[in-house]
CSV table of C-alpha atoms and ligand atoms in Angstrom, one decimal:
chain,number,residue,atom,x,y,z
A,10,UNK,CA,192.0,205.3,74.3
A,11,UNK,CA,189.9,203.1,72.1
A,12,UNK,CA,190.8,199.4,72.3
A,13,UNK,CA,192.4,197.8,69.2
A,14,UNK,CA,190.1,195.1,67.7
A,15,UNK,CA,192.2,192.1,67.0
A,16,UNK,CA,189.7,190.8,64.4
A,17,UNK,CA,191.1,193.6,62.2
A,18,UNK,CA,194.4,191.8,61.8
A,19,UNK,CA,195.6,189.0,59.6
A,20,UNK,CA,198.5,187.0,61.1
A,21,UNK,CA,201.1,189.4,59.7
A,22,UNK,CA,199.2,192.4,61.2
A,23,UNK,CA,198.8,190.7,64.5
A,24,UNK,CA,202.5,189.8,64.6
A,25,UNK,CA,203.4,193.4,64.0
A,26,UNK,CA,201.0,194.5,66.7
A,27,UNK,CA,202.6,192.0,69.2
A,28,UNK,CA,206.0,193.2,68.3
A,29,UNK,CA,204.9,196.8,69.0
A,30,UNK,CA,203.9,195.5,72.5
A,31,UNK,CA,207.4,194.1,72.9
A,32,UNK,CA,206.2,190.5,72.5
A,33,UNK,CA,207.8,187.6,70.6
A,34,UNK,CA,206.4,186.8,67.2
A,35,UNK,CA,205.2,183.3,68.2
A,36,UNK,CA,202.9,184.9,70.7
A,37,UNK,CA,200.9,186.3,67.8
A,38,UNK,CA,200.4,182.8,66.4
A,39,UNK,CA,199.1,181.6,69.8
A,40,UNK,CA,196.8,184.5,70.1
A,41,UNK,CA,195.5,184.1,66.5
A,42,UNK,CA,194.7,180.5,67.1
A,43,UNK,CA,192.9,181.2,70.3
A,44,UNK,CA,190.8,183.8,68.5
A,45,UNK,CA,190.0,182.1,65.2
A,46,UNK,CA,190.3,178.4,65.9
A,47,UNK,CA,188.9,178.3,69.4
A,48,UNK,CA,186.6,181.2,69.3
A,49,UNK,CA,188.0,182.9,72.4
A,50,UNK,CA,186.7,186.5,72.9
A,51,UNK,CA,188.1,186.9,76.4
A,52,UNK,CA,191.9,187.1,77.1
A,53,UNK,CA,191.5,185.4,80.4
A,54,UNK,CA,190.6,182.1,78.5
A,55,UNK,CA,194.0,182.0,76.8
A,56,UNK,CA,195.6,179.8,79.4
A,57,UNK,CA,199.0,179.3,77.6
A,58,UNK,CA,199.7,183.0,77.5
A,59,UNK,CA,201.5,184.6,80.4
A,60,UNK,CA,199.1,186.2,82.9
A,61,UNK,CA,200.9,189.5,82.5
A,62,UNK,CA,200.4,189.5,78.7
A,63,UNK,CA,196.7,188.6,79.1
A,64,UNK,CA,196.2,191.5,81.5
A,65,UNK,CA,198.1,193.8,79.3
A,66,UNK,CA,196.0,192.9,76.3
A,67,UNK,CA,192.8,193.2,78.2
A,68,UNK,CA,193.8,196.9,78.8
A,69,UNK,CA,194.5,197.8,75.2
A,70,UNK,CA,192.8,195.3,72.9
A,71,UNK,CA,189.5,193.5,72.3
A,72,UNK,CA,188.0,190.8,70.2
A,73,UNK,CA,184.7,192.3,69.2
A,74,UNK,CA,182.2,191.2,66.6
A,75,UNK,CA,179.1,193.2,65.5
A,76,UNK,CA,176.1,192.6,67.7
A,77,UNK,CA,173.5,190.2,66.4
A,78,UNK,CA,170.2,191.8,65.9
A,79,UNK,CA,168.3,188.7,64.8
A,80,UNK,CA,168.7,185.1,63.7
A,81,UNK,CA,166.2,183.4,61.4
A,82,UNK,CA,166.3,179.7,60.5
A,83,UNK,CA,164.7,178.4,57.4
A,84,UNK,CA,162.8,175.1,57.1
A,85,UNK,CA,165.6,173.9,54.7
A,86,UNK,CA,168.4,174.5,57.4
A,87,UNK,CA,169.5,177.9,56.0
A,88,UNK,CA,170.2,180.4,58.8
A,89,UNK,CA,170.4,184.2,58.4
A,90,UNK,CA,171.8,186.6,60.9
A,91,UNK,CA,171.4,190.4,60.9
A,92,UNK,CA,174.4,192.2,62.4
A,93,UNK,CA,174.3,195.7,63.7
A,94,UNK,CA,177.3,197.6,62.4
A,95,UNK,CA,176.5,200.9,64.1
A,96,UNK,CA,175.0,204.2,63.0
A,97,UNK,CA,171.8,202.5,62.0
A,98,UNK,CA,173.4,200.2,59.5
A,99,UNK,CA,172.9,196.4,59.6
A,100,UNK,CA,174.3,193.7,57.3
A,101,UNK,CA,173.3,190.1,56.7
A,102,UNK,CA,175.1,186.8,56.7
A,103,UNK,CA,173.6,183.5,55.5
A,104,UNK,CA,174.7,180.0,56.4
A,105,UNK,CA,173.7,177.3,53.8
A,106,UNK,CA,174.2,173.7,54.9
A,107,UNK,CA,174.5,171.0,52.3
A,108,UNK,CA,175.4,167.3,52.6
A,109,UNK,CA,179.1,167.7,52.0
A,110,UNK,CA,179.7,171.3,52.9
A,111,UNK,CA,178.6,174.3,54.9
A,112,UNK,CA,178.8,177.6,53.0
A,113,UNK,CA,178.7,181.0,54.6
A,114,UNK,CA,177.6,184.0,52.4
A,115,UNK,CA,179.4,187.0,53.8
A,116,UNK,CA,178.7,190.8,53.3
A,117,UNK,CA,181.4,193.3,52.5
A,118,UNK,CA,179.6,196.6,52.6
A,119,UNK,CA,176.5,198.2,54.2
A,120,UNK,CA,174.6,198.8,51.0
A,121,UNK,CA,176.3,198.9,47.6
A,122,UNK,CA,177.3,201.7,45.2
A,123,UNK,CA,177.1,199.7,42.0
A,124,UNK,CA,173.3,199.9,41.9
A,125,UNK,CA,172.4,196.9,39.7
A,126,UNK,CA,168.8,197.0,38.7
A,127,UNK,CA,167.8,193.5,39.9
A,128,UNK,CA,169.5,193.7,43.3
A,129,UNK,CA,167.7,195.0,46.4
A,130,UNK,CA,171.0,195.8,48.1
A,131,UNK,CA,171.8,198.0,45.0
A,132,UNK,CA,168.5,199.7,45.3
A,133,UNK,CA,169.3,200.8,48.9
A,134,UNK,CA,172.3,202.7,47.9
A,135,UNK,CA,175.7,202.8,49.6
A,136,UNK,CA,176.2,203.5,53.3
A,137,UNK,CA,179.8,202.4,54.1
A,138,UNK,CA,182.6,199.9,53.7
A,139,UNK,CA,182.8,197.2,56.4
A,140,UNK,CA,186.0,196.9,58.4
A,141,UNK,CA,188.1,193.7,58.3
A,142,UNK,CA,186.9,193.0,61.8
A,143,UNK,CA,183.3,193.3,60.6
A,144,UNK,CA,183.9,191.0,57.7
A,145,UNK,CA,185.9,188.4,59.7
A,146,UNK,CA,183.5,188.9,62.6
A,147,UNK,CA,180.6,187.4,60.5
A,148,UNK,CA,182.7,184.2,60.0
A,149,UNK,CA,184.0,184.1,63.6
A,150,UNK,CA,180.5,184.4,65.0
A,151,UNK,CA,178.9,181.9,62.6
A,152,UNK,CA,181.6,179.3,62.9
A,153,UNK,CA,181.7,179.3,66.7
A,154,UNK,CA,178.0,179.7,67.2
A,155,UNK,CA,177.2,176.8,64.9
A,156,UNK,CA,179.9,174.6,66.4
A,157,UNK,CA,178.3,175.0,69.8
A,158,UNK,CA,174.8,174.7,68.6
A,159,UNK,CA,175.4,171.7,66.4
A,160,UNK,CA,177.5,170.1,69.2
A,161,UNK,CA,180.4,169.5,66.7
A,162,UNK,CA,183.3,167.6,68.1
A,163,UNK,CA,186.6,169.6,68.7
A,164,UNK,CA,188.5,170.2,65.5
A,165,UNK,CA,185.4,169.9,63.3
A,166,UNK,CA,184.4,172.8,61.1
A,167,UNK,CA,180.9,174.1,60.6
A,168,UNK,CA,181.9,176.3,57.7
A,169,UNK,CA,183.9,174.7,54.9
A,170,UNK,CA,183.3,177.4,52.2
A,171,UNK,CA,183.0,181.1,52.2
A,172,UNK,CA,181.4,183.1,49.4
A,173,UNK,CA,181.6,186.9,49.3
A,174,UNK,CA,178.1,187.1,47.9
A,175,UNK,CA,176.3,188.9,50.6
A,176,UNK,CA,175.6,192.7,50.6
A,177,UNK,CA,178.1,194.9,48.8
A,178,UNK,CA,180.8,194.8,46.1
A,179,UNK,CA,183.8,193.2,47.8
A,180,UNK,CA,186.3,194.6,45.2
A,181,UNK,CA,185.1,198.1,46.1
A,182,UNK,CA,186.3,197.5,49.6
A,183,UNK,CA,189.6,195.9,48.8
A,184,UNK,CA,191.7,197.2,51.7
A,185,UNK,CA,189.5,195.6,54.2
A,186,UNK,CA,188.8,192.5,52.1
A,187,UNK,CA,192.4,191.4,51.6
A,188,UNK,CA,193.3,190.8,55.3
A,189,UNK,CA,189.9,189.2,55.8
A,190,UNK,CA,190.6,186.7,53.0
A,191,UNK,CA,194.1,186.0,54.5
A,192,UNK,CA,192.5,185.2,57.9
A,193,UNK,CA,190.1,182.7,56.1
A,194,UNK,CA,193.0,181.0,54.3
A,195,UNK,CA,195.5,181.0,57.2
A,196,UNK,CA,196.2,177.5,58.6
A,197,UNK,CA,196.3,179.1,62.0
A,198,UNK,CA,193.0,180.8,61.2
A,199,UNK,CA,190.1,179.1,59.4
A,200,UNK,CA,192.4,177.0,57.2
A,201,UNK,CA,190.1,177.2,54.1
A,202,UNK,CA,191.6,176.2,50.8
A,203,UNK,CA,191.9,178.9,48.1
A,204,UNK,CA,189.3,177.1,46.1
A,205,UNK,CA,186.8,177.2,48.9
A,206,UNK,CA,186.8,180.9,49.3
A,207,UNK,CA,185.0,182.8,46.4
A,208,UNK,CA,185.0,186.5,45.7
A,209,UNK,CA,182.1,187.5,43.6
A,210,UNK,CA,182.3,190.7,41.7
A,211,UNK,CA,180.3,192.7,39.3
A,212,UNK,CA,183.5,193.4,37.4
A,213,UNK,CA,185.9,195.9,39.1
A,214,UNK,CA,188.7,195.2,36.6
A,215,UNK,CA,191.7,196.8,38.3
A,216,UNK,CA,190.9,195.1,41.5
A,217,UNK,CA,190.5,191.7,39.8
A,218,UNK,CA,194.2,192.2,38.8
A,219,UNK,CA,195.2,193.1,42.4
A,220,UNK,CA,193.4,190.1,43.8
A,221,UNK,CA,195.1,187.8,41.3
A,222,UNK,CA,198.5,189.0,42.5
A,223,UNK,CA,197.7,189.2,46.2
A,224,UNK,CA,195.4,186.3,47.0
A,225,UNK,CA,194.0,184.3,44.0
A,226,UNK,CA,190.9,182.8,45.6
A,227,UNK,CA,188.1,181.4,43.4
A,228,UNK,CA,186.5,184.1,41.3
A,229,UNK,CA,182.9,184.5,40.4
A,230,UNK,CA,181.9,187.3,38.0
A,231,UNK,CA,178.3,188.6,37.8
A,232,UNK,CA,177.7,188.8,34.1
A,233,UNK,CA,173.9,189.0,33.6
A,234,UNK,CA,174.1,190.1,29.9
A,235,UNK,CA,175.9,189.0,26.8
A,236,UNK,CA,176.5,192.4,25.3
A,237,UNK,CA,177.4,195.9,26.5
A,238,UNK,CA,174.1,197.8,25.8
A,239,UNK,CA,172.1,195.4,28.0
A,240,UNK,CA,174.8,195.1,30.6
A,241,UNK,CA,175.2,198.9,30.8
A,242,UNK,CA,171.6,199.0,31.8
A,243,UNK,CA,171.6,196.1,34.3
A,244,UNK,CA,175.0,196.5,35.9
A,245,UNK,CA,175.9,200.2,35.6
A,246,UNK,CA,179.6,199.5,36.4
A,247,UNK,CA,179.8,198.1,32.8
A,248,UNK,CA,179.9,201.6,31.5
A,249,UNK,CA,183.3,201.9,33.2
A,250,UNK,CA,184.6,198.4,32.6
A,251,UNK,CA,182.9,197.0,29.5
A,252,UNK,CA,182.7,193.3,28.6
A,253,UNK,CA,185.8,193.1,26.5
A,254,UNK,CA,187.9,194.5,29.4
A,255,UNK,CA,186.1,192.3,31.9
A,256,UNK,CA,186.7,189.1,29.9
A,257,UNK,CA,190.3,190.1,29.4
A,258,UNK,CA,190.7,190.5,33.2
A,259,UNK,CA,189.1,187.0,33.6
A,260,UNK,CA,191.7,185.5,31.3
A,261,UNK,CA,194.5,187.2,33.1
A,262,UNK,CA,193.1,186.0,36.4
A,263,UNK,CA,193.4,182.4,35.2
A,264,UNK,CA,196.9,182.8,33.9
A,265,UNK,CA,198.3,182.4,37.4
A,266,UNK,CA,196.1,179.4,38.1
A,267,UNK,CA,195.8,177.5,34.9
A,268,UNK,CA,193.7,174.6,36.3
A,269,UNK,CA,191.0,177.0,37.7
A,270,UNK,CA,187.9,178.4,36.1
A,271,UNK,CA,185.8,181.5,36.4
A,272,UNK,CA,182.2,181.1,37.5
A,273,UNK,CA,179.8,183.4,35.6
A,274,UNK,CA,176.7,184.2,37.5
A,275,UNK,CA,173.7,185.1,35.4
A,276,UNK,CA,170.5,186.3,37.0
A,277,UNK,CA,167.6,185.1,34.8
A,278,UNK,CA,165.2,188.0,34.1
A,279,UNK,CA,162.0,187.4,32.3
A,280,UNK,CA,162.1,188.7,28.8
A,281,UNK,CA,165.2,190.8,29.5
A,282,UNK,CA,168.2,188.6,29.2
A,283,UNK,CA,166.8,185.0,29.1
A,284,UNK,CA,166.2,184.3,25.4
A,285,UNK,CA,167.9,181.6,23.4
A,286,UNK,CA,169.7,184.3,21.4
A,287,UNK,CA,171.2,185.7,24.6
A,288,UNK,CA,172.6,182.2,25.4
A,289,UNK,CA,174.0,181.9,21.9
A,290,UNK,CA,175.7,185.3,22.3
A,291,UNK,CA,177.2,184.2,25.6
A,292,UNK,CA,178.7,181.1,23.9
A,293,UNK,CA,180.4,183.4,21.4
A,294,UNK,CA,181.5,185.8,24.1
A,295,UNK,CA,183.3,183.2,26.3
A,296,UNK,CA,184.6,181.0,23.5
A,297,UNK,CA,186.4,183.9,22.0
A,298,UNK,CA,186.6,184.3,18.2
A,299,UNK,CA,190.1,183.7,17.2
A,300,UNK,CA,191.4,183.5,20.7
A,301,UNK,CA,191.6,180.9,23.4
A,302,UNK,CA,188.2,179.9,25.0
A,303,UNK,CA,187.9,181.1,28.6
A,304,UNK,CA,187.8,178.3,31.1
A,305,UNK,CA,184.5,179.0,32.8
A,306,UNK,CA,181.2,177.6,34.2
A,307,UNK,CA,177.8,179.2,34.3
A,308,UNK,CA,175.6,179.5,37.3
A,309,UNK,CA,172.1,180.6,36.3
A,310,UNK,CA,170.3,182.3,39.2
A,311,UNK,CA,166.5,182.4,39.3
A,312,UNK,CA,165.8,186.1,39.9
A,313,UNK,CA,164.4,186.8,43.4
A,314,UNK,CA,161.9,189.5,42.7
A,315,UNK,CA,161.2,192.6,44.9
A,316,UNK,CA,158.6,195.1,44.0
A,317,UNK,CA,160.9,198.2,43.3
A,318,UNK,CA,162.8,196.3,40.6
A,319,UNK,CA,159.9,196.1,38.2
A,320,UNK,CA,161.4,192.8,37.0
A,321,UNK,CA,160.1,189.2,37.0
A,322,UNK,CA,161.6,185.8,37.4
A,323,UNK,CA,162.1,183.8,34.1
A,324,UNK,CA,159.8,180.8,33.8
A,325,UNK,CA,161.5,177.5,34.6
A,326,UNK,CA,161.2,176.2,31.1
A,327,UNK,CA,163.1,179.2,29.7
A,328,UNK,CA,165.9,178.7,32.2
A,329,UNK,CA,166.3,175.0,31.3
A,330,UNK,CA,166.3,175.9,27.6
A,331,UNK,CA,168.9,178.6,28.2
A,332,UNK,CA,171.1,176.1,30.1
A,333,UNK,CA,170.8,173.6,27.3
A,334,UNK,CA,172.2,176.1,24.7
A,335,UNK,CA,175.3,176.6,26.9
A,336,UNK,CA,175.6,172.9,27.8
A,337,UNK,CA,175.4,171.9,24.1
A,338,UNK,CA,178.3,174.2,23.5
A,339,UNK,CA,180.3,172.3,26.1
A,340,UNK,CA,180.0,174.8,28.9
A,341,UNK,CA,179.3,173.4,32.3
A,342,UNK,CA,176.1,175.1,33.5
A,343,UNK,CA,174.2,174.8,36.7
A,344,UNK,CA,170.9,176.3,37.8
A,345,UNK,CA,171.2,177.6,41.3
A,346,UNK,CA,168.8,176.1,43.8
A,347,UNK,CA,167.1,178.8,45.8
A,348,UNK,CA,167.7,178.4,49.5
A,349,UNK,CA,166.2,180.1,52.5
A,350,UNK,CA,163.3,181.5,50.4
A,351,UNK,CA,161.0,181.6,53.4
A,352,UNK,CA,163.3,183.9,55.4
A,353,UNK,CA,164.3,186.2,52.5
A,354,UNK,CA,167.8,184.8,52.6
A,355,UNK,CA,168.2,184.1,48.9
A,356,UNK,CA,170.5,186.0,46.5
A,357,UNK,CA,169.6,189.6,46.1
A,358,UNK,CA,167.1,189.6,48.9
A,359,UNK,CA,169.6,190.7,51.5
A,360,UNK,CA,168.0,194.0,52.7
A,361,UNK,CA,169.6,194.6,56.1
A,362,UNK,CA,170.8,198.2,56.3
A,363,UNK,CA,169.3,201.2,57.9
A,364,UNK,CA,167.6,200.2,61.1
A,365,UNK,CA,165.0,202.2,63.0
A,366,UNK,CA,166.7,201.9,66.3
A,367,UNK,CA,164.0,203.5,68.3
A,368,UNK,CA,161.9,200.4,67.8
A,369,UNK,CA,164.4,198.0,69.2
A,370,UNK,CA,162.5,197.5,72.5
A,371,UNK,CA,159.4,196.8,70.5
A,372,UNK,CA,161.2,194.2,68.5
A,373,UNK,CA,162.6,192.6,71.5
A,374,UNK,CA,159.1,192.2,72.9
A,375,UNK,CA,158.1,189.8,70.2
A,376,UNK,CA,157.8,189.2,66.5
A,377,UNK,CA,156.9,192.3,64.6
A,378,UNK,CA,157.5,193.6,61.2
A,379,UNK,CA,160.2,196.2,61.2
A,380,UNK,CA,160.0,199.0,58.6
A,381,UNK,CA,163.4,199.3,57.0
A,382,UNK,CA,164.1,202.7,55.6
A,383,UNK,CA,166.2,202.5,52.5
A,384,UNK,CA,168.5,205.3,51.5
A,385,UNK,CA,166.7,205.8,48.3
A,386,UNK,CA,163.6,206.3,50.4
A,387,UNK,CA,162.0,203.0,49.3
A,388,UNK,CA,160.5,201.1,52.2
A,389,UNK,CA,160.6,197.4,52.7
A,390,UNK,CA,159.8,195.1,55.6
A,391,UNK,CA,161.8,192.4,57.3
A,392,UNK,CA,160.2,189.9,59.5
A,393,UNK,CA,162.2,188.9,62.5
A,394,UNK,CA,161.6,185.8,64.6
A,395,UNK,CA,164.2,185.7,67.3
A,396,UNK,CA,166.5,188.5,68.5
A,397,UNK,CA,169.8,188.1,70.3
A,398,UNK,CA,171.0,191.5,71.2
A,399,UNK,CA,174.7,192.1,71.8
A,400,UNK,CA,175.9,188.6,71.7
A,401,UNK,CA,179.6,187.7,71.6
B,519,LIG,N1,178.5,192.5,44.5
B,519,LIG,C1,178.9,191.2,44.2
B,519,LIG,C2,178.6,190.2,45.2
B,519,LIG,C3,177.2,190.3,45.9
B,519,LIG,S1,175.8,190.0,44.9
B,519,LIG,C4,178.4,190.8,42.8
B,519,LIG,O1,177.5,191.5,42.3
B,519,LIG,O2,178.8,189.8,42.3
B,519,LIG,C5,175.9,188.2,44.8
B,519,LIG,C6,175.1,187.6,43.6
B,519,LIG,O3,173.7,187.8,43.8
B,519,LIG,C7,175.4,188.3,42.3
B,519,LIG,O4,175.7,187.4,41.3
B,519,LIG,C8,174.2,189.1,42.0
B,519,LIG,O5,174.1,189.3,40.7
B,519,LIG,C9,173.1,188.2,42.6
B,519,LIG,N2,171.9,188.9,42.8
B,519,LIG,C10,171.7,190.1,43.2
B,519,LIG,N3,170.3,190.4,43.2
B,519,LIG,C11,169.7,189.3,42.9
B,519,LIG,C12,168.3,189.0,42.8
B,519,LIG,N4,167.3,189.8,43.1
B,519,LIG,N5,168.0,187.7,42.5
B,519,LIG,C13,168.9,186.8,42.2
B,519,LIG,N6,170.3,187.1,42.3
B,519,LIG,C14,170.6,188.3,42.6
B,520,LIG,FE1,176.1,195.6,44.4
B,520,LIG,FE2,176.4,193.0,43.6
B,520,LIG,FE3,174.0,194.0,44.2
B,520,LIG,FE4,175.2,194.8,42.0
B,520,LIG,S1,174.5,192.7,42.5
B,520,LIG,S2,174.2,196.1,43.4
B,520,LIG,S3,177.3,194.8,42.7
B,520,LIG,S4,175.6,193.8,45.6
């Protein structure tokens, strides 16, 4: 019998599981707190649970996170982990420390089926959805690993914000995403406020409506173009859910949380979508002609180039000019600082995925460049500095 991974459950799920075992509901809360708040992975640590229950759980359940294949630390404090999710797939998670917060960028899929032109994950193609345990496991590992490493006092959090902006399209893995979000928000779990957990989507309209009803966390929408022809080309999902539908879904999303806003992400591509007229079109798009303006902010992302894309980063001057057009129209606009550049941890550079496992021993022996075989047969390399195999 395979053990049940308790990282797959939100609190309601764990409660149902404990009831199946004939245990009282409050036991689930105790267990949940041990797992997520204290980082326990061994039932014998859980001193306030009856010994008989601990032994029983050890026989049927486990707390298992994906094995860490590598950890890389950037000069700016950014840390990137590569997790082995089996069958040759690996995904990446990035921790970005700032003065007043610690943000974890979490992956939702191995690869991605949307296939945006400017995204290296998209160029790899889709391998599979992550399970809830694999999504939550990234946070579990990062939080408890960082707490220990940074010697944080009991009760202090390393991670204050989560962004679902790693590999994959979170709203194409909704069934696993929803319990994971609930674990992040639960006061007995990570206790993150709704506004500190962001789901980023390329625009899966029906699932935006589901998310609004089920768990209205902060919403980021990857826009990248002000009109359908260009967006069809850059974000192929636009052919299914064009801009008018996408913006209507954004407005509906805000209906239930009137004081919130949508963050539009816009990757600046040289000569493609970065001209002043594109900015002017964006203003018209979000300010709505004859309708209510959408409450939104813009986050302009400097494109992180990779050879297979055939695209280039916009010059700095063009980005500031673009920002100015939006700002002059009264739209709050920021230009994203690129973090973790030296370890390929920046947006769209996450290229974990299909590992050549036969070379694991070689990698463990020291720093080597690992060829990573992408599904679309394109090859890229990833440089690893340290390897922690099978932690946690
Ligand atoms: N699939 C989701 C979330 C993951 S991508 C989405 O598309 O929103 C997270 C962000 O990184 C998105 O805004 C995406 O457009 C951006 N991104 C992807 N590739 C990039 C690249 N090469 N340079 C800069 N940003 C990129
Ligand atoms: Fe997928 Fe997002 Fe990359 Fe597009 S930008 S391919 S949706 S991960």
